[in-house]
Short mmCIF file of C-alpha atoms in Angstrom, two decimals:
data_model
loop_
_atom_site.label_atom_id
_atom_site.label_comp_id
_atom_site.label_asym_id
_atom_site.label_seq_id
_atom_site.Cartn_x
_atom_site.Cartn_y
_atom_site.Cartn_z
CA MET A 1 -157.28 90.83 -48.33
CA ILE A 2 -158.86 90.03 -51.69
CA ALA A 3 -160.68 91.98 -54.39
CA THR A 4 -161.86 89.01 -56.47
CA PRO A 5 -163.08 85.49 -55.66
CA LYS A 6 -160.01 84.10 -57.42
CA ALA A 7 -157.16 82.30 -55.68
CA ILE A 8 -153.98 80.45 -56.50
CA PHE A 9 -152.78 77.58 -54.32
CA THR A 10 -149.14 76.64 -54.80
CA ASP A 11 -146.79 74.12 -53.27
CA LEU A 12 -143.49 75.57 -52.06
CA ASP A 13 -140.43 73.30 -52.36
CA GLY A 14 -139.88 72.00 -55.86
CA THR A 15 -142.68 74.16 -57.22
CA LEU A 16 -142.58 77.85 -56.30
CA LEU A 17 -138.96 77.78 -55.07
CA ASP A 18 -135.94 76.67 -57.08
CA GLU A 19 -133.61 73.85 -56.05
CA ARG A 20 -131.69 76.23 -53.77
CA GLN A 21 -134.95 77.10 -52.00
CA ARG A 22 -135.02 80.61 -53.43
CA LEU A 23 -137.85 82.60 -54.99
CA SER A 24 -136.81 83.73 -58.45
CA LEU A 25 -137.30 87.32 -59.59
CA GLY A 26 -139.76 86.11 -62.22
CA ASN A 27 -141.92 84.26 -59.71
CA ARG A 28 -141.74 87.16 -57.27
CA ASN A 29 -142.94 89.56 -59.96
CA THR A 30 -145.79 87.19 -60.83
CA LEU A 31 -146.88 86.96 -57.19
CA ASN A 32 -146.78 90.75 -56.91
CA GLU A 33 -148.88 91.10 -60.07
CA LEU A 34 -151.43 88.61 -58.73
CA GLY A 35 -151.65 90.61 -55.52
CA GLU A 36 -152.22 93.84 -57.42
CA LYS A 37 -155.12 92.15 -59.22
CA GLY A 38 -156.65 91.08 -55.92
CA VAL A 39 -156.00 87.36 -56.38
CA CYS A 40 -155.56 85.53 -53.06
CA ARG A 41 -152.07 83.97 -53.02
CA VAL A 42 -151.76 80.84 -50.88
CA VAL A 43 -148.65 78.73 -50.25
CA VAL A 44 -149.57 75.17 -49.26
CA THR A 45 -146.56 73.29 -47.91
CA GLY A 46 -145.64 70.22 -45.92
CA ARG A 47 -143.26 72.33 -43.84
CA THR A 48 -143.99 73.35 -40.26
CA LEU A 49 -144.25 77.07 -39.52
CA LEU A 50 -140.70 77.12 -38.13
CA SER A 51 -139.36 75.36 -41.20
CA ALA A 52 -141.30 77.67 -43.54
CA ARG A 53 -139.79 80.68 -41.82
CA ARG A 54 -136.37 79.53 -42.99
CA VAL A 55 -137.30 80.24 -46.60
CA LEU A 56 -140.11 82.81 -46.38
CA SER A 57 -138.93 86.35 -45.67
CA ALA A 58 -141.30 88.88 -44.10
CA ASP A 59 -141.82 90.48 -47.52
CA PHE A 60 -142.60 87.20 -49.29
CA PRO A 61 -145.57 88.21 -51.51
CA ILE A 62 -148.36 85.89 -50.33
CA ASP A 63 -151.54 86.30 -48.28
CA ILE A 64 -151.95 82.91 -46.61
CA LEU A 65 -149.55 80.17 -45.49
CA VAL A 66 -150.85 76.62 -45.11
CA THR A 67 -148.40 74.39 -43.24
CA SER A 68 -148.05 70.69 -42.46
CA SER A 69 -149.95 69.56 -45.56
CA GLY A 70 -153.13 71.31 -44.48
CA ALA A 71 -153.05 70.94 -40.69
CA GLY A 72 -152.25 74.60 -39.98
CA ILE A 73 -153.44 77.78 -41.70
CA PHE A 74 -151.77 81.13 -40.97
CA SER A 75 -152.27 84.68 -42.20
CA PHE A 76 -149.15 86.19 -43.75
CA PRO A 77 -146.90 87.96 -42.96
CA ASP A 78 -148.16 88.32 -39.36
CA LYS A 79 -148.54 84.49 -39.04
CA GLU A 80 -151.73 84.54 -36.99
CA LEU A 81 -153.05 81.00 -36.59
CA LEU A 82 -156.42 80.93 -38.35
CA HIS A 83 -157.20 77.23 -38.24
CA SER A 84 -155.57 74.03 -37.02
CA VAL A 85 -156.17 70.29 -36.84
CA THR A 86 -155.22 68.09 -33.88
CA MET A 87 -155.04 64.30 -33.61
CA LYS A 88 -156.70 62.74 -30.56
CA GLU A 89 -154.54 61.00 -27.95
CA SER A 90 -156.11 57.61 -28.67
CA HIS A 91 -155.31 57.93 -32.38
CA VAL A 92 -151.73 58.97 -31.65
CA ARG A 93 -151.22 55.90 -29.48
CA GLN A 94 -152.91 53.67 -32.04
CA ALA A 95 -150.67 54.92 -34.85
CA ALA A 96 -147.49 54.67 -32.77
CA ARG A 97 -148.21 51.04 -31.87
CA VAL A 98 -148.84 50.16 -35.51
CA LEU A 99 -145.63 51.85 -36.62
CA GLU A 100 -143.55 50.11 -33.95
CA LYS A 101 -144.89 46.72 -35.07
CA LEU A 102 -144.12 47.56 -38.70
CA GLY A 103 -140.51 48.25 -37.72
CA VAL A 104 -140.29 51.70 -39.28
CA ASP A 105 -138.66 54.96 -38.20
CA PHE A 106 -141.13 57.69 -37.30
CA MET A 107 -141.69 61.02 -35.57
CA ILE A 108 -144.66 62.38 -33.62
CA HIS A 109 -145.15 66.14 -33.91
CA ALA A 110 -146.61 68.28 -31.12
CA PRO A 111 -149.90 70.18 -31.63
CA LEU A 112 -149.83 73.44 -33.58
CA PRO A 113 -148.38 76.00 -33.47
CA ASN A 114 -145.46 74.14 -31.84
CA ASN A 115 -145.40 71.18 -34.20
CA HIS A 116 -141.75 71.82 -35.02
CA GLN A 117 -141.18 69.92 -31.77
CA PHE A 118 -141.38 66.14 -31.98
CA SER A 119 -140.46 62.84 -30.40
CA TRP A 120 -139.02 59.98 -32.44
CA HIS A 121 -138.58 56.23 -32.58
CA ARG A 122 -136.22 54.29 -34.80
CA SER A 123 -136.14 50.62 -35.74
CA LEU A 124 -133.74 50.57 -38.70
CA GLU A 125 -129.97 50.45 -38.27
CA GLN A 126 -129.44 52.75 -41.23
CA ASN A 127 -131.70 55.54 -42.38
CA PRO A 128 -129.66 58.54 -43.59
CA ASP A 129 -132.71 60.65 -44.40
CA PHE A 130 -134.08 60.10 -40.89
CA ASP A 131 -130.73 61.16 -39.43
CA ARG A 132 -130.66 64.18 -41.71
CA ARG A 133 -134.03 65.35 -40.44
CA LEU A 134 -132.94 64.93 -36.82
CA ASN A 135 -129.79 66.98 -37.47
CA LEU A 136 -131.77 69.66 -39.27
CA ASN A 137 -134.05 70.05 -36.24
CA LYS A 138 -131.51 69.91 -33.43
CA GLY A 139 -132.90 71.16 -30.13
CA HIS A 140 -136.49 70.46 -31.09
CA HIS A 141 -136.83 66.70 -30.56
CA ARG A 142 -136.46 63.89 -28.05
CA VAL A 143 -136.64 60.11 -28.01
CA LEU A 144 -140.16 58.68 -27.85
CA PRO A 145 -141.00 57.40 -24.34
CA LYS A 146 -141.33 53.63 -24.07
CA ASN A 147 -144.70 53.94 -22.36
CA LEU A 148 -146.97 54.90 -25.25
CA ASN A 149 -149.83 55.47 -22.84
CA THR A 150 -148.14 58.76 -21.89
CA LEU A 151 -148.53 60.15 -25.40
CA GLY A 152 -150.76 63.19 -25.74
CA LYS A 153 -152.34 64.92 -28.71
CA ALA A 154 -150.35 65.59 -31.88
CA THR A 155 -150.52 67.34 -35.22
CA GLN A 156 -149.21 64.41 -37.24
CA LEU A 157 -146.85 61.46 -37.42
CA ILE A 158 -144.19 61.18 -40.12
CA VAL A 159 -142.72 57.87 -41.25
CA VAL A 160 -139.36 58.05 -43.06
CA CYS A 161 -138.78 55.05 -45.35
CA PRO A 162 -135.57 54.55 -47.36
CA GLN A 163 -137.75 52.42 -49.65
CA ASP A 164 -141.13 50.71 -49.74
CA GLN A 165 -140.99 47.67 -51.97
CA HIS A 166 -144.31 46.87 -53.60
CA SER A 167 -145.90 49.60 -51.43
CA TYR A 168 -146.07 47.17 -48.50
CA ILE A 169 -145.76 49.87 -45.84
CA HIS A 170 -148.21 52.18 -47.59
CA ASP A 171 -150.80 49.43 -47.96
CA SER A 172 -150.29 48.34 -44.34
CA LEU A 173 -150.83 51.87 -43.06
CA ARG A 174 -153.98 52.36 -45.13
CA THR A 175 -155.36 49.07 -43.82
CA LYS A 176 -154.35 49.28 -40.17
CA LEU A 177 -155.00 53.03 -39.83
CA ALA A 178 -158.10 53.28 -42.00
CA ASN A 179 -159.59 55.83 -39.58
CA LEU A 180 -156.73 58.27 -40.27
CA THR A 181 -155.41 60.07 -43.36
CA ILE A 182 -152.21 58.71 -44.94
CA ILE A 183 -150.37 61.05 -47.32
CA ARG A 184 -147.37 59.95 -49.34
CA ALA A 185 -144.59 62.44 -50.13
CA THR A 186 -141.10 62.32 -51.58
CA SER A 187 -138.49 63.42 -49.04
CA PRO A 188 -137.65 67.12 -49.52
CA LEU A 189 -134.20 66.33 -48.11
CA ASP A 190 -132.67 63.53 -50.17
CA LYS A 191 -135.36 63.61 -52.93
CA GLN A 192 -135.49 59.79 -52.83
CA SER A 193 -136.81 58.48 -49.53
CA ILE A 194 -140.55 58.09 -49.02
CA TRP A 195 -142.34 59.94 -46.25
CA TYR A 196 -145.77 58.88 -45.04
CA GLU A 197 -147.61 61.62 -43.17
CA ILE A 198 -150.39 60.49 -40.84
CA PHE A 199 -153.14 62.97 -39.96
CA PRO A 200 -156.62 63.03 -38.49
CA GLN A 201 -159.17 61.89 -41.04
CA GLY A 202 -160.01 64.52 -43.64
CA THR A 203 -156.81 66.54 -43.25
CA SER A 204 -155.19 67.47 -46.55
CA LYS A 205 -154.03 70.36 -48.68
CA ALA A 206 -157.40 70.21 -50.43
CA SER A 207 -159.35 70.44 -47.17
CA ALA A 208 -157.32 73.53 -46.21
CA ALA A 209 -158.04 75.11 -49.61
CA ALA A 210 -161.75 74.38 -49.22
CA TRP A 211 -161.73 75.91 -45.71
CA LEU A 212 -160.10 79.08 -47.05
CA CYS A 213 -162.61 79.35 -49.89
CA ASP A 214 -165.46 79.13 -47.40
CA ARG A 215 -163.84 81.55 -44.94
CA TYR A 216 -162.96 84.27 -47.48
CA GLY A 217 -165.63 83.83 -50.15
CA LEU A 218 -163.22 82.43 -52.72
CA ASP A 219 -164.64 80.49 -55.66
CA PRO A 220 -163.12 76.98 -55.95
CA LYS A 221 -164.11 76.95 -59.62
CA ARG A 222 -161.98 80.04 -60.21
CA SER A 223 -158.92 78.81 -58.33
CA LEU A 224 -155.69 77.39 -59.70
CA ALA A 225 -153.47 74.80 -58.01
CA ILE A 226 -149.89 73.92 -58.86
CA GLY A 227 -147.64 71.27 -57.32
CA ASN A 228 -144.82 68.83 -57.90
CA ASP A 229 -145.29 65.73 -55.74
CA TYR A 230 -147.66 63.01 -54.56
CA ASN A 231 -148.75 64.98 -51.50
CA ASP A 232 -150.21 67.58 -53.87
CA ILE A 233 -152.56 65.14 -55.64
CA ASP A 234 -155.63 65.83 -53.50
CA LEU A 235 -155.20 69.59 -54.05
CA LEU A 236 -154.70 69.13 -57.78
CA LEU A 237 -157.80 66.96 -58.04
CA TRP A 238 -159.82 69.48 -56.02
CA SER A 239 -159.00 72.43 -58.29
CA ASN A 240 -160.67 73.00 -61.67
CA PHE A 241 -157.38 74.39 -62.99
CA SER A 242 -154.42 72.22 -62.01
CA ARG A 243 -150.81 72.17 -63.18
CA VAL A 244 -147.66 70.29 -62.22
CA VAL A 245 -144.14 71.48 -62.88
CA ALA A 246 -141.98 69.46 -65.27
CA ASN A 247 -139.83 68.13 -62.41
CA ALA A 248 -142.84 66.26 -60.97
CA PRO A 249 -142.81 62.42 -61.04
CA VAL A 250 -143.92 60.80 -64.29
CA PRO A 251 -147.31 59.57 -62.97
CA LEU A 252 -148.28 63.14 -62.05
CA ARG A 253 -147.11 64.50 -65.40
CA ARG A 254 -149.33 61.95 -67.10
CA GLN A 255 -152.33 62.89 -64.98
CA PHE A 256 -152.13 66.69 -64.99
CA SER A 257 -151.20 69.48 -67.40
CA VAL A 258 -147.48 70.26 -67.25
CA VAL A 259 -145.66 73.60 -67.14
CA SER A 260 -141.93 74.36 -67.02
CA ASN A 261 -139.87 73.03 -64.11
CA ASN A 262 -139.20 74.92 -60.90
CA GLU A 263 -135.80 76.04 -62.17
CA SER A 264 -137.46 77.74 -65.17
CA ASP A 265 -140.24 79.65 -63.39
CA GLY A 266 -142.86 77.00 -64.03
CA PHE A 267 -145.11 78.73 -61.51
CA SER A 268 -145.14 81.90 -63.60
#
């Protein structure tokens, strides 16, 4: 798969793809050139495999696809599952009880590779982004059963918040679910709502990158990472060479070196 120990880890939406979720000719040519030079090309996305398939054609020029913010790692284009992370039943039930008490809207995703299927619970009367995600995944979800003791293993839980004043929800999750990983992301749907992804401890885009380096003899010190949102921070901090596109939030642009935005081939 690779001829050098070098690798590039890139986020997908808002980074490698433009605002219409397309791969530009310039970025495609760059990916092809990297492949010719033997550089391992890795997409690291928050999308599930099913969701990623909507925007990644069979000839998309990458070698590895990391889904669900690091929980699933697939070869590409054959999509063989190489590695996955699963949350224990007790942790799923613990998280669900905490989220119900916080009065938030959330979803519990099935174990990989079927984590496009999920059950959901809502507390808020209005949450357009939550509704949008349900509509986008019609046929793949059901209402969460009232008896939480029936819950099995999961890949992750996703909390959809229209807002989080003074980071109250974020702080509550980090305190009450200290044994799990909490990752903040900006909604890829309305670009405004806050999503909190809850994973088994240690799950992240960075942990997936580290696993790949160990598996394929890649050198972390010779790897580049590029992203655009808060859920990319751990990956950006992990890499010696990190960049954010110009459409990233201000705090990230202050922390990392900035390239052009995703509409201007910032990846290239």
